Amino acid sequence: ALAVVVLHIIYGMNHFSGLTEDTLIKAILKIGAFDALTLNKDMPEVFYDFFRGMLSHHAHDRWNYRYLKAWLDGKRYNVMPIPPPQESIRPFEFENELAHTRREVANLFFQNWKSVPEVFASGQLSTWVAISLRNKELNEYILRTAKAINAPGKKNDAYMSEQIMRVIAIFDHTGPVRFDKLSFHLDGINSIFAEMVMTQSETELQQLMQFIELSMFHFVIDQKNKEIEKRDDTENEAIDAIFMRLDRLRTVIRNTGIGFGVERIFYDLNPGIRCISPLLAGKHVSTLTSMLKALDQISTNSFSNSDPIDRHIAAFIASHLNI
C-alpha cells in the first residue's frame, strides 16, 4: 500500500487509470508485483531499491520498517530484480489463457468458476500437476477430489463449490478465500457479510453461512498455517481470534429463532455497528444504553399495539449480552 501511494506521488493519480482490477491481478500473478505496478516506467535510481523491496512477490521477503528506515537514512541495498514467478515446466491452458504458477491457476478457476468441474472430469489438471509441477502429493489430492466430484449423488452445486474453493485454497494459500462470486480474506469476512446484509444479497449470504456452518474456514486456515513459521506473532494471534469467532458462530447459524440467524451473525461479526432495524430508522443505536433510550422515545407512538422488538433488535441485544 505504501509503495502504491509513492507510485501515485511520482507518476500522478492517473498511473493506474488504464487498468481494471482483473487485469492488474493477472499481471501481478504473471509478471510479479514490481513490473505490474511500476508499469516499467523510468524512475529515479534511488527508488529501485525501495520498490523492489516493498513489492516483493512473497510477504515474508517484503521490506518491513527496519529496512525502510535504513533506506530513508541513506543505506543502499542494490536489491536485485526478481524474475517473473514460474513453477511449471509447461503452462496450464484453461479458457484460452496460459498459467505458469499455481496462483495463476487459482485465479483462472475463480474467474471461470462454472468451467472448473470439466477440468477435473477430463483429468487435465491432474496431468499438469503430475508432469509440469512434478508434485506427487498435490496430484493425489486432485485425483481424490475428481473422484469425489464425479461420484453418484455428489454433483450438487453446493458440494461442487466447496471442492473448487478447497482446490483454490491449496493452489494459493496466501490469497483470499474464493467461493463462487465471493472473494474475501478471513479477516474481512465481517465486512463482506455486512455488505451482503445491507444489499440483501440472499445467494451470497447463504454461501457465507455455508462457509461458516460447514467449517470450511478450518481447511483454509490449515493451508495458511503451512507458512506459520514465516508469520509474526501478531498475524498468528489475528488468525487464532478469527478462528475462534467463526467457530462460535456455527451454533448461532443452527438456531433460527429470534435473536439468532443471519441478523445475529451480522452483529456478532460487527460488534460496533449500529442496529439497522426498520423500527429504529433515523436513529444511530450502537450500544444497549442507546437502544433503551431510543425505544423509550418512540414507544408511545410506535408500540401501542405491538412489542418493541423485531429480529434485528433481538439479535442486537442478544449479541451485546453474549446470549
PDB file of C-alpha atoms in Angstrom:
ATOM      1  CA  ALA A   1       0.000   0.000   0.000  1.00  0.00           C
ATOM      2  CA  LEU A   2       2.842   2.399   0.839  1.00  0.00           C
ATOM      3  CA  ALA A   3       4.573   1.584  -2.461  1.00  0.00           C
ATOM      4  CA  VAL A   4       1.364   2.314  -4.398  1.00  0.00           C
ATOM      5  CA  VAL A   5       0.999   5.689  -2.665  1.00  0.00           C
ATOM      6  CA  VAL A   6       4.578   6.580  -3.655  1.00  0.00           C
ATOM      7  CA  LEU A   7       3.868   5.473  -7.244  1.00  0.00           C
ATOM      8  CA  HIS A   8       0.959   7.924  -7.330  1.00  0.00           C
ATOM      9  CA  ILE A   9       3.199  10.698  -5.960  1.00  0.00           C
ATOM     10  CA  ILE A  10       5.886  10.081  -8.594  1.00  0.00           C
ATOM     11  CA  TYR A  11       3.696   9.419 -11.644  1.00  0.00           C
ATOM     12  CA  GLY A  12       0.418  11.124 -10.781  1.00  0.00           C
ATOM     13  CA  MET A  13      -3.073   9.909  -9.933  1.00  0.00           C
ATOM     14  CA  ASN A  14      -3.656   8.508 -13.442  1.00  0.00           C
ATOM     15  CA  HIS A  15      -0.850   5.960 -13.119  1.00  0.00           C
ATOM     16  CA  PHE A  16      -3.303   3.022 -12.870  1.00  0.00           C
ATOM     17  CA  SER A  17      -6.172   4.603 -14.818  1.00  0.00           C
ATOM     18  CA  GLY A  18      -5.913   2.182 -17.750  1.00  0.00           C
ATOM     19  CA  LEU A  19      -6.027  -0.956 -15.598  1.00  0.00           C
ATOM     20  CA  THR A  20      -9.048  -2.849 -14.305  1.00  0.00           C
ATOM     21  CA  GLU A  21      -8.923  -4.855 -11.092  1.00  0.00           C
ATOM     22  CA  ASP A  22      -8.878  -8.155 -13.010  1.00  0.00           C
ATOM     23  CA  THR A  23      -6.090  -7.149 -15.412  1.00  0.00           C
ATOM     24  CA  LEU A  24      -3.984  -5.829 -12.535  1.00  0.00           C
ATOM     25  CA  ILE A  25      -4.357  -9.052 -10.530  1.00  0.00           C
ATOM     26  CA  LYS A  26      -3.486 -11.162 -13.583  1.00  0.00           C
ATOM     27  CA  ALA A  27      -0.415  -9.019 -14.261  1.00  0.00           C
ATOM     28  CA  ILE A  28       0.815  -9.268 -10.651  1.00  0.00           C
ATOM     29  CA  LEU A  29       0.472 -13.059 -10.725  1.00  0.00           C
ATOM     30  CA  LYS A  30       2.071 -13.430 -14.160  1.00  0.00           C
ATOM     31  CA  ILE A  31       4.991 -10.946 -14.139  1.00  0.00           C
ATOM     32  CA  GLY A  32       5.306 -10.024 -10.459  1.00  0.00           C
ATOM     33  CA  ALA A  33       4.171  -7.001  -8.452  1.00  0.00           C
ATOM     34  CA  PHE A  34       7.192  -4.822  -9.318  1.00  0.00           C
ATOM     35  CA  ASP A  35       6.694  -4.923 -13.098  1.00  0.00           C
ATOM     36  CA  ALA A  36       2.895  -4.941 -12.874  1.00  0.00           C
ATOM     37  CA  LEU A  37       2.653  -1.897 -10.596  1.00  0.00           C
ATOM     38  CA  THR A  38       5.551   0.240 -11.867  1.00  0.00           C
ATOM     39  CA  LEU A  39       4.474  -0.443 -15.486  1.00  0.00           C
ATOM     40  CA  ASN A  40       8.195  -0.407 -16.381  1.00  0.00           C
ATOM     41  CA  LYS A  41       8.268   3.387 -16.268  1.00  0.00           C
ATOM     42  CA  ASP A  42      11.553   5.224 -15.743  1.00  0.00           C
ATOM     43  CA  MET A  43      12.201   6.283 -12.153  1.00  0.00           C
ATOM     44  CA  PRO A  44      14.989   7.907 -10.105  1.00  0.00           C
ATOM     45  CA  GLU A  45      17.651   5.258  -9.485  1.00  0.00           C
ATOM     46  CA  VAL A  46      17.355   5.602  -5.712  1.00  0.00           C
ATOM     47  CA  PHE A  47      13.788   4.239  -5.895  1.00  0.00           C
ATOM     48  CA  TYR A  48      14.683   0.883  -7.460  1.00  0.00           C
ATOM     49  CA  ASP A  49      15.710  -0.499  -4.047  1.00  0.00           C
ATOM     50  CA  PHE A  50      12.543   0.844  -2.464  1.00  0.00           C
ATOM     51  CA  PHE A  51      10.095  -0.620  -4.998  1.00  0.00           C
ATOM     52  CA  ARG A  52      11.890  -3.966  -5.365  1.00  0.00           C
ATOM     53  CA  GLY A  53      11.909  -4.320  -1.577  1.00  0.00           C
ATOM     54  CA  MET A  54       8.341  -3.169  -0.969  1.00  0.00           C
ATOM     55  CA  LEU A  55       6.846  -5.047  -3.950  1.00  0.00           C
ATOM     56  CA  SER A  56       8.465  -8.438  -3.373  1.00  0.00           C
ATOM     57  CA  HIS A  57       6.399 -11.474  -4.504  1.00  0.00           C
ATOM     58  CA  HIS A  58       6.430 -13.028  -1.046  1.00  0.00           C
ATOM     59  CA  ALA A  59       5.175 -11.247   2.056  1.00  0.00           C
ATOM     60  CA  HIS A  60       7.954 -12.653   4.249  1.00  0.00           C
ATOM     61  CA  ASP A  61      10.614 -11.206   1.903  1.00  0.00           C
ATOM     62  CA  ARG A  62       8.962  -7.798   1.699  1.00  0.00           C
ATOM     63  CA  TRP A  63      10.626  -4.847   3.379  1.00  0.00           C
ATOM     64  CA  ASN A  64       9.471  -4.074   6.889  1.00  0.00           C
ATOM     65  CA  TYR A  65      10.072  -0.934   8.951  1.00  0.00           C
ATOM     66  CA  ARG A  66      13.684  -1.884   9.698  1.00  0.00           C
ATOM     67  CA  TYR A  67      14.702  -1.961   6.028  1.00  0.00           C
ATOM     68  CA  LEU A  68      12.609   1.092   5.148  1.00  0.00           C
ATOM     69  CA  LYS A  69      14.106   3.176   7.976  1.00  0.00           C
ATOM     70  CA  ALA A  70      17.659   2.277   6.923  1.00  0.00           C
ATOM     71  CA  TRP A  71      16.869   3.180   3.288  1.00  0.00           C
ATOM     72  CA  LEU A  72      15.433   6.537   4.372  1.00  0.00           C
ATOM     73  CA  ASP A  73      18.610   7.149   6.370  1.00  0.00           C
ATOM     74  CA  GLY A  74      20.696   6.675   3.224  1.00  0.00           C
ATOM     75  CA  LYS A  75      21.588   2.965   3.167  1.00  0.00           C
ATOM     76  CA  ARG A  76      21.630   1.406  -0.317  1.00  0.00           C
ATOM     77  CA  TYR A  77      20.899  -2.305  -0.723  1.00  0.00           C
ATOM     78  CA  ASN A  78      21.232  -2.839  -4.501  1.00  0.00           C
ATOM     79  CA  VAL A  79      18.229  -5.185  -4.467  1.00  0.00           C
ATOM     80  CA  MET A  80      18.389  -7.483  -7.497  1.00  0.00           C
ATOM     81  CA  PRO A  81      15.463  -7.657  -9.938  1.00  0.00           C
ATOM     82  CA  ILE A  82      13.210 -10.618  -9.201  1.00  0.00           C
ATOM     83  CA  PRO A  83      12.480 -12.856 -12.207  1.00  0.00           C
ATOM     84  CA  PRO A  84       8.809 -13.424 -13.090  1.00  0.00           C
ATOM     85  CA  PRO A  85       7.185 -16.165 -10.978  1.00  0.00           C
ATOM     86  CA  GLN A  86       7.242 -19.527 -12.749  1.00  0.00           C
ATOM     87  CA  GLU A  87       6.751 -23.002 -11.270  1.00  0.00           C
ATOM     88  CA  SER A  88       5.818 -25.329 -14.087  1.00  0.00           C
ATOM     89  CA  ILE A  89       7.793 -26.841 -16.943  1.00  0.00           C
ATOM     90  CA  ARG A  90       4.888 -26.154 -19.285  1.00  0.00           C
ATOM     91  CA  PRO A  91       1.970 -23.744 -18.781  1.00  0.00           C
ATOM     92  CA  PHE A  92      -1.536 -24.859 -17.876  1.00  0.00           C
ATOM     93  CA  GLU A  93      -4.023 -23.916 -20.597  1.00  0.00           C
ATOM     94  CA  PHE A  94      -7.533 -23.012 -19.491  1.00  0.00           C
ATOM     95  CA  GLU A  95     -10.198 -20.864 -21.166  1.00  0.00           C
ATOM     96  CA  ASN A  96      -7.690 -19.664 -23.801  1.00  0.00           C
ATOM     97  CA  GLU A  97      -5.227 -18.444 -21.178  1.00  0.00           C
ATOM     98  CA  LEU A  98      -1.877 -19.808 -20.035  1.00  0.00           C
ATOM     99  CA  ALA A  99      -0.840 -20.114 -16.382  1.00  0.00           C
ATOM    100  CA  HIS A 100       2.717 -20.863 -15.221  1.00  0.00           C
ATOM    101  CA  THR A 101       2.058 -20.939 -11.462  1.00  0.00           C
ATOM    102  CA  ARG A 102      -0.491 -22.422  -9.078  1.00  0.00           C
ATOM    103  CA  ARG A 103      -1.579 -18.930  -8.019  1.00  0.00           C
ATOM    104  CA  GLU A 104      -2.404 -18.097 -11.646  1.00  0.00           C
ATOM    105  CA  VAL A 105      -4.410 -21.310 -11.971  1.00  0.00           C
ATOM    106  CA  ALA A 106      -6.330 -20.471  -8.770  1.00  0.00           C
ATOM    107  CA  ASN A 107      -7.238 -17.051 -10.159  1.00  0.00           C
ATOM    108  CA  LEU A 108      -8.314 -18.535 -13.512  1.00  0.00           C
ATOM    109  CA  PHE A 109     -10.559 -21.020 -11.675  1.00  0.00           C
ATOM    110  CA  PHE A 110     -12.214 -18.172  -9.771  1.00  0.00           C
ATOM    111  CA  GLN A 111     -12.751 -16.159 -12.967  1.00  0.00           C
ATOM    112  CA  ASN A 112     -14.223 -19.194 -14.792  1.00  0.00           C
ATOM    113  CA  TRP A 113     -15.981 -20.965 -11.915  1.00  0.00           C
ATOM    114  CA  LYS A 114     -18.597 -22.831 -13.961  1.00  0.00           C
ATOM    115  CA  SER A 115     -15.988 -24.405 -16.250  1.00  0.00           C
ATOM    116  CA  VAL A 116     -13.816 -25.877 -13.474  1.00  0.00           C
ATOM    117  CA  PRO A 117     -15.705 -29.212 -12.998  1.00  0.00           C
ATOM    118  CA  GLU A 118     -14.884 -30.111 -16.610  1.00  0.00           C
ATOM    119  CA  VAL A 119     -11.172 -29.735 -15.843  1.00  0.00           C
ATOM    120  CA  PHE A 120     -11.466 -32.307 -13.047  1.00  0.00           C
ATOM    121  CA  ALA A 121     -13.517 -34.661 -15.186  1.00  0.00           C
ATOM    122  CA  SER A 122     -11.082 -34.543 -18.120  1.00  0.00           C
ATOM    123  CA  GLY A 123      -8.001 -35.179 -15.968  1.00  0.00           C
ATOM    124  CA  GLN A 124      -6.316 -32.112 -17.489  1.00  0.00           C
ATOM    125  CA  LEU A 125      -5.449 -30.605 -14.109  1.00  0.00           C
ATOM    126  CA  SER A 126      -4.058 -33.870 -12.729  1.00  0.00           C
ATOM    127  CA  THR A 127      -1.851 -34.320 -15.793  1.00  0.00           C
ATOM    128  CA  TRP A 128      -0.428 -30.787 -15.461  1.00  0.00           C
ATOM    129  CA  VAL A 129       0.263 -31.192 -11.727  1.00  0.00           C
ATOM    130  CA  ALA A 130       1.945 -34.576 -12.237  1.00  0.00           C
ATOM    131  CA  ILE A 131       4.052 -33.743 -15.302  1.00  0.00           C
ATOM    132  CA  SER A 132       4.687 -29.988 -15.229  1.00  0.00           C
ATOM    133  CA  LEU A 133       4.699 -29.360 -11.472  1.00  0.00           C
ATOM    134  CA  ARG A 134       6.002 -32.807 -10.550  1.00  0.00           C
ATOM    135  CA  ASN A 135       4.084 -32.625  -7.285  1.00  0.00           C
ATOM    136  CA  LYS A 136       3.029 -36.151  -6.306  1.00  0.00           C
ATOM    137  CA  GLU A 137       1.223 -35.178  -3.086  1.00  0.00           C
ATOM    138  CA  LEU A 138      -0.829 -32.461  -4.809  1.00  0.00           C
ATOM    139  CA  ASN A 139      -1.671 -34.774  -7.695  1.00  0.00           C
ATOM    140  CA  GLU A 140      -3.013 -37.405  -5.284  1.00  0.00           C
ATOM    141  CA  TYR A 141      -5.287 -34.765  -3.750  1.00  0.00           C
ATOM    142  CA  ILE A 142      -6.509 -33.675  -7.212  1.00  0.00           C
ATOM    143  CA  LEU A 143      -7.276 -37.286  -8.167  1.00  0.00           C
ATOM    144  CA  ARG A 144      -9.224 -37.848  -4.911  1.00  0.00           C
ATOM    145  CA  THR A 145     -11.168 -34.639  -5.472  1.00  0.00           C
ATOM    146  CA  ALA A 146     -12.009 -35.562  -9.073  1.00  0.00           C
ATOM    147  CA  LYS A 147     -13.226 -38.991  -7.940  1.00  0.00           C
ATOM    148  CA  ALA A 148     -15.374 -37.454  -5.178  1.00  0.00           C
ATOM    149  CA  ILE A 149     -16.878 -34.846  -7.507  1.00  0.00           C
ATOM    150  CA  ASN A 150     -17.828 -37.466 -10.092  1.00  0.00           C
ATOM    151  CA  ALA A 151     -19.296 -39.875  -7.537  1.00  0.00           C
ATOM    152  CA  PRO A 152     -23.067 -40.508  -7.712  1.00  0.00           C
ATOM    153  CA  GLY A 153     -25.030 -38.054  -5.573  1.00  0.00           C
ATOM    154  CA  LYS A 154     -22.114 -35.641  -5.215  1.00  0.00           C
ATOM    155  CA  LYS A 155     -22.766 -33.483  -8.255  1.00  0.00           C
ATOM    156  CA  ASN A 156     -24.864 -30.827  -6.484  1.00  0.00           C
ATOM    157  CA  ASP A 157     -23.787 -27.194  -6.752  1.00  0.00           C
ATOM    158  CA  ALA A 158     -23.028 -26.725  -3.042  1.00  0.00           C
ATOM    159  CA  TYR A 159     -20.675 -29.718  -2.868  1.00  0.00           C
ATOM    160  CA  MET A 160     -19.009 -28.773  -6.155  1.00  0.00           C
ATOM    161  CA  SER A 161     -18.453 -25.191  -4.988  1.00  0.00           C
ATOM    162  CA  GLU A 162     -16.857 -26.356  -1.749  1.00  0.00           C
ATOM    163  CA  GLN A 163     -14.413 -28.628  -3.612  1.00  0.00           C
ATOM    164  CA  ILE A 164     -13.429 -25.840  -6.024  1.00  0.00           C
ATOM    165  CA  MET A 165     -12.915 -23.489  -3.068  1.00  0.00           C
ATOM    166  CA  ARG A 166     -10.653 -26.066  -1.421  1.00  0.00           C
ATOM    167  CA  VAL A 167      -8.525 -26.551  -4.546  1.00  0.00           C
ATOM    168  CA  ILE A 168      -8.126 -22.783  -4.928  1.00  0.00           C
ATOM    169  CA  ALA A 169      -7.061 -22.541  -1.264  1.00  0.00           C
ATOM    170  CA  ILE A 170      -4.417 -25.230  -1.814  1.00  0.00           C
ATOM    171  CA  PHE A 171      -3.129 -23.648  -5.026  1.00  0.00           C
ATOM    172  CA  ASP A 172      -2.990 -20.165  -3.464  1.00  0.00           C
ATOM    173  CA  HIS A 173      -2.965 -20.369   0.333  1.00  0.00           C
ATOM    174  CA  THR A 174      -1.734 -16.762   0.683  1.00  0.00           C
ATOM    175  CA  GLY A 175      -4.603 -15.386  -1.394  1.00  0.00           C
ATOM    176  CA  PRO A 176      -8.212 -14.705  -0.444  1.00  0.00           C
ATOM    177  CA  VAL A 177     -10.954 -17.283   0.015  1.00  0.00           C
ATOM    178  CA  ARG A 178     -12.727 -17.577  -3.339  1.00  0.00           C
ATOM    179  CA  PHE A 179     -16.190 -19.072  -3.258  1.00  0.00           C
ATOM    180  CA  ASP A 180     -18.254 -18.770  -6.444  1.00  0.00           C
ATOM    181  CA  LYS A 181     -18.655 -14.978  -6.928  1.00  0.00           C
ATOM    182  CA  LEU A 182     -17.264 -14.072  -3.487  1.00  0.00           C
ATOM    183  CA  SER A 183     -13.630 -13.233  -2.774  1.00  0.00           C
ATOM    184  CA  PHE A 184     -12.524 -12.257   0.734  1.00  0.00           C
ATOM    185  CA  HIS A 185      -9.748 -12.668   3.254  1.00  0.00           C
ATOM    186  CA  LEU A 186     -10.780 -14.279   6.537  1.00  0.00           C
ATOM    187  CA  ASP A 187     -10.175 -11.081   8.498  1.00  0.00           C
ATOM    188  CA  GLY A 188     -12.568  -9.309   6.096  1.00  0.00           C
ATOM    189  CA  ILE A 189     -15.489 -11.714   6.394  1.00  0.00           C
ATOM    190  CA  ASN A 190     -17.209  -9.297   8.797  1.00  0.00           C
ATOM    191  CA  SER A 191     -17.222  -6.504   6.192  1.00  0.00           C
ATOM    192  CA  ILE A 192     -18.403  -8.660   3.304  1.00  0.00           C
ATOM    193  CA  PHE A 193     -21.143 -10.239   5.452  1.00  0.00           C
ATOM    194  CA  ALA A 194     -22.354  -6.761   6.435  1.00  0.00           C
ATOM    195  CA  GLU A 195     -22.349  -5.656   2.792  1.00  0.00           C
ATOM    196  CA  MET A 196     -24.392  -8.696   1.746  1.00  0.00           C
ATOM    197  CA  VAL A 197     -26.954  -7.974   4.513  1.00  0.00           C
ATOM    198  CA  MET A 198     -27.227  -4.299   3.576  1.00  0.00           C
ATOM    199  CA  THR A 199     -27.639  -5.088  -0.140  1.00  0.00           C
ATOM    200  CA  GLN A 200     -29.964  -8.041   0.614  1.00  0.00           C
ATOM    201  CA  SER A 201     -27.823 -10.422  -1.456  1.00  0.00           C
ATOM    202  CA  GLU A 202     -29.521 -13.641  -0.378  1.00  0.00           C
ATOM    203  CA  THR A 203     -27.490 -16.078  -2.520  1.00  0.00           C
ATOM    204  CA  GLU A 204     -24.164 -14.703  -1.298  1.00  0.00           C
ATOM    205  CA  LEU A 205     -25.412 -14.642   2.296  1.00  0.00           C
ATOM    206  CA  GLN A 206     -26.326 -18.317   2.090  1.00  0.00           C
ATOM    207  CA  GLN A 207     -22.861 -19.089   0.710  1.00  0.00           C
ATOM    208  CA  LEU A 208     -21.170 -17.217   3.554  1.00  0.00           C
ATOM    209  CA  MET A 209     -23.329 -19.028   6.111  1.00  0.00           C
ATOM    210  CA  GLN A 210     -22.498 -22.341   4.440  1.00  0.00           C
ATOM    211  CA  PHE A 211     -18.801 -21.418   4.602  1.00  0.00           C
ATOM    212  CA  ILE A 212     -19.119 -20.877   8.375  1.00  0.00           C
ATOM    213  CA  GLU A 213     -21.546 -23.692   9.244  1.00  0.00           C
ATOM    214  CA  LEU A 214     -19.621 -26.388   7.362  1.00  0.00           C
ATOM    215  CA  SER A 215     -16.338 -25.211   8.953  1.00  0.00           C
ATOM    216  CA  MET A 216     -14.732 -24.526   5.587  1.00  0.00           C
ATOM    217  CA  PHE A 217     -12.564 -21.941   7.357  1.00  0.00           C
ATOM    218  CA  HIS A 218     -10.820 -24.823   9.178  1.00  0.00           C
ATOM    219  CA  PHE A 219      -9.481 -26.024   5.825  1.00  0.00           C
ATOM    220  CA  VAL A 220      -8.450 -22.510   4.729  1.00  0.00           C
ATOM    221  CA  ILE A 221      -6.598 -21.864   7.998  1.00  0.00           C
ATOM    222  CA  ASP A 222      -4.857 -25.256   7.746  1.00  0.00           C
ATOM    223  CA  GLN A 223      -3.473 -24.173   4.351  1.00  0.00           C
ATOM    224  CA  LYS A 224      -2.351 -20.805   5.710  1.00  0.00           C
ATOM    225  CA  ASN A 225      -0.694 -22.489   8.702  1.00  0.00           C
ATOM    226  CA  LYS A 226       1.734 -24.206   6.347  1.00  0.00           C
ATOM    227  CA  GLU A 227       3.515 -20.838   6.277  1.00  0.00           C
ATOM    228  CA  ILE A 228       3.082 -20.245  10.004  1.00  0.00           C
ATOM    229  CA  GLU A 229       6.802 -20.181  10.772  1.00  0.00           C
ATOM    230  CA  LYS A 230       7.155 -17.237   8.381  1.00  0.00           C
ATOM    231  CA  ARG A 231       4.435 -15.154  10.050  1.00  0.00           C
ATOM    232  CA  ASP A 232       4.982 -12.972  13.075  1.00  0.00           C
ATOM    233  CA  ASP A 233       3.144 -13.422  16.394  1.00  0.00           C
ATOM    234  CA  THR A 234       0.658 -10.620  15.618  1.00  0.00           C
ATOM    235  CA  GLU A 235      -0.542 -12.372  12.459  1.00  0.00           C
ATOM    236  CA  ASN A 236      -0.855 -15.706  14.285  1.00  0.00           C
ATOM    237  CA  GLU A 237      -2.919 -14.088  17.058  1.00  0.00           C
ATOM    238  CA  ALA A 238      -5.209 -12.453  14.478  1.00  0.00           C
ATOM    239  CA  ILE A 239      -5.860 -15.752  12.711  1.00  0.00           C
ATOM    240  CA  ASP A 240      -6.485 -17.536  16.041  1.00  0.00           C
ATOM    241  CA  ALA A 241      -9.015 -14.848  17.009  1.00  0.00           C
ATOM    242  CA  ILE A 242     -10.859 -15.187  13.683  1.00  0.00           C
ATOM    243  CA  PHE A 243     -10.872 -18.966  14.036  1.00  0.00           C
ATOM    244  CA  MET A 244     -12.481 -18.826  17.496  1.00  0.00           C
ATOM    245  CA  ARG A 245     -15.082 -16.256  16.429  1.00  0.00           C
ATOM    246  CA  LEU A 246     -16.173 -18.241  13.362  1.00  0.00           C
ATOM    247  CA  ASP A 247     -16.252 -21.481  15.349  1.00  0.00           C
ATOM    248  CA  ARG A 248     -18.684 -19.922  17.859  1.00  0.00           C
ATOM    249  CA  LEU A 249     -20.943 -18.697  15.055  1.00  0.00           C
ATOM    250  CA  ARG A 250     -21.689 -22.242  13.879  1.00  0.00           C
ATOM    251  CA  THR A 251     -24.153 -22.775  16.742  1.00  0.00           C
ATOM    252  CA  VAL A 252     -25.732 -19.362  16.047  1.00  0.00           C
ATOM    253  CA  ILE A 253     -26.492 -20.371  12.438  1.00  0.00           C
ATOM    254  CA  ARG A 254     -28.235 -23.581  13.502  1.00  0.00           C
ATOM    255  CA  ASN A 255     -30.575 -21.668  15.821  1.00  0.00           C
ATOM    256  CA  THR A 256     -33.038 -19.824  13.582  1.00  0.00           C
ATOM    257  CA  GLY A 257     -35.134 -18.374  16.423  1.00  0.00           C
ATOM    258  CA  ILE A 258     -35.443 -14.673  17.201  1.00  0.00           C
ATOM    259  CA  GLY A 259     -32.112 -13.310  18.381  1.00  0.00           C
ATOM    260  CA  PHE A 260     -30.164 -15.671  16.132  1.00  0.00           C
ATOM    261  CA  GLY A 261     -29.869 -16.446  12.402  1.00  0.00           C
ATOM    262  CA  VAL A 262     -28.481 -14.029   9.805  1.00  0.00           C
ATOM    263  CA  GLU A 263     -29.154 -10.982  11.961  1.00  0.00           C
ATOM    264  CA  ARG A 264     -27.197 -12.366  14.909  1.00  0.00           C
ATOM    265  CA  ILE A 265     -24.176 -13.191  12.723  1.00  0.00           C
ATOM    266  CA  PHE A 266     -24.342  -9.633  11.350  1.00  0.00           C
ATOM    267  CA  TYR A 267     -23.941  -8.136  14.848  1.00  0.00           C
ATOM    268  CA  ASP A 268     -21.549 -10.773  16.200  1.00  0.00           C
ATOM    269  CA  LEU A 269     -19.169 -10.202  13.277  1.00  0.00           C
ATOM    270  CA  ASN A 270     -19.544  -6.403  13.515  1.00  0.00           C
ATOM    271  CA  PRO A 271     -19.818  -5.597  17.243  1.00  0.00           C
ATOM    272  CA  GLY A 272     -19.516  -1.812  16.788  1.00  0.00           C
ATOM    273  CA  ILE A 273     -22.137  -1.481  14.051  1.00  0.00           C
ATOM    274  CA  ARG A 274     -25.462   0.321  14.610  1.00  0.00           C
ATOM    275  CA  CYS A 275     -28.731  -1.597  14.805  1.00  0.00           C
ATOM    276  CA  ILE A 276     -30.378  -1.480  11.367  1.00  0.00           C
ATOM    277  CA  SER A 277     -33.895  -2.384  12.487  1.00  0.00           C
ATOM    278  CA  PRO A 278     -36.565  -0.506  10.455  1.00  0.00           C
ATOM    279  CA  LEU A 279     -38.195   0.328  13.814  1.00  0.00           C
ATOM    280  CA  LEU A 280     -35.134   2.467  14.624  1.00  0.00           C
ATOM    281  CA  ALA A 281     -34.944   4.276  11.279  1.00  0.00           C
ATOM    282  CA  GLY A 282     -33.214   7.651  11.627  1.00  0.00           C
ATOM    283  CA  LYS A 283     -31.543   6.739  14.935  1.00  0.00           C
ATOM    284  CA  HIS A 284     -27.951   5.666  15.473  1.00  0.00           C
ATOM    285  CA  VAL A 285     -28.181   2.895  18.078  1.00  0.00           C
ATOM    286  CA  SER A 286     -24.826   1.210  18.703  1.00  0.00           C
ATOM    287  CA  THR A 287     -24.983   0.350  22.443  1.00  0.00           C
ATOM    288  CA  LEU A 288     -27.519  -1.245  24.772  1.00  0.00           C
ATOM    289  CA  THR A 289     -27.913   2.063  26.608  1.00  0.00           C
ATOM    290  CA  SER A 290     -28.745   3.949  23.405  1.00  0.00           C
ATOM    291  CA  MET A 291     -31.101   1.094  22.444  1.00  0.00           C
ATOM    292  CA  LEU A 292     -33.121   1.547  25.649  1.00  0.00           C
ATOM    293  CA  LYS A 293     -33.255   5.343  25.220  1.00  0.00           C
ATOM    294  CA  ALA A 294     -34.332   5.068  21.563  1.00  0.00           C
ATOM    295  CA  LEU A 295     -37.076   2.534  22.316  1.00  0.00           C
ATOM    296  CA  ASP A 296     -38.279   4.710  25.205  1.00  0.00           C
ATOM    297  CA  GLN A 297     -38.517   7.763  22.952  1.00  0.00           C
ATOM    298  CA  ILE A 298     -40.617   6.071  20.269  1.00  0.00           C
ATOM    299  CA  SER A 299     -42.625   3.715  22.482  1.00  0.00           C
ATOM    300  CA  THR A 300     -45.761   5.845  22.881  1.00  0.00           C
ATOM    301  CA  ASN A 301     -46.189   6.373  19.137  1.00  0.00           C
ATOM    302  CA  SER A 302     -44.929   3.093  17.715  1.00  0.00           C
ATOM    303  CA  PHE A 303     -45.682   0.288  20.135  1.00  0.00           C
ATOM    304  CA  SER A 304     -49.193   0.867  21.434  1.00  0.00           C
ATOM    305  CA  ASN A 305     -50.378  -2.383  19.824  1.00  0.00           C
ATOM    306  CA  SER A 306     -47.145  -4.354  19.430  1.00  0.00           C
ATOM    307  CA  ASP A 307     -43.972  -5.379  21.223  1.00  0.00           C
ATOM    308  CA  PRO A 308     -40.925  -3.072  20.741  1.00  0.00           C
ATOM    309  CA  ILE A 309     -38.894  -5.761  19.024  1.00  0.00           C
ATOM    310  CA  ASP A 310     -38.077  -7.386  15.699  1.00  0.00           C
ATOM    311  CA  ARG A 311     -35.358  -9.818  14.555  1.00  0.00           C
ATOM    312  CA  HIS A 312     -32.713  -7.103  14.312  1.00  0.00           C
ATOM    313  CA  ILE A 313     -33.408  -5.607  17.733  1.00  0.00           C
ATOM    314  CA  ALA A 314     -33.471  -9.097  19.301  1.00  0.00           C
ATOM    315  CA  ALA A 315     -30.190 -10.076  17.604  1.00  0.00           C
ATOM    316  CA  PHE A 316     -28.539  -6.785  18.569  1.00  0.00           C
ATOM    317  CA  ILE A 317     -29.478  -7.270  22.254  1.00  0.00           C
ATOM    318  CA  ALA A 318     -28.546 -10.975  22.269  1.00  0.00           C
ATOM    319  CA  SER A 319     -25.172 -10.200  20.671  1.00  0.00           C
ATOM    320  CA  HIS A 320     -24.317  -7.411  23.117  1.00  0.00           C
ATOM    321  CA  LEU A 321     -25.349  -9.595  26.071  1.00  0.00           C
ATOM    322  CA  ASN A 322     -23.481 -12.560  24.546  1.00  0.00           C
ATOM    323  CA  ILE A 323     -26.517 -14.817  24.893  1.00  0.00           C
TER     324      ILE A 323
END
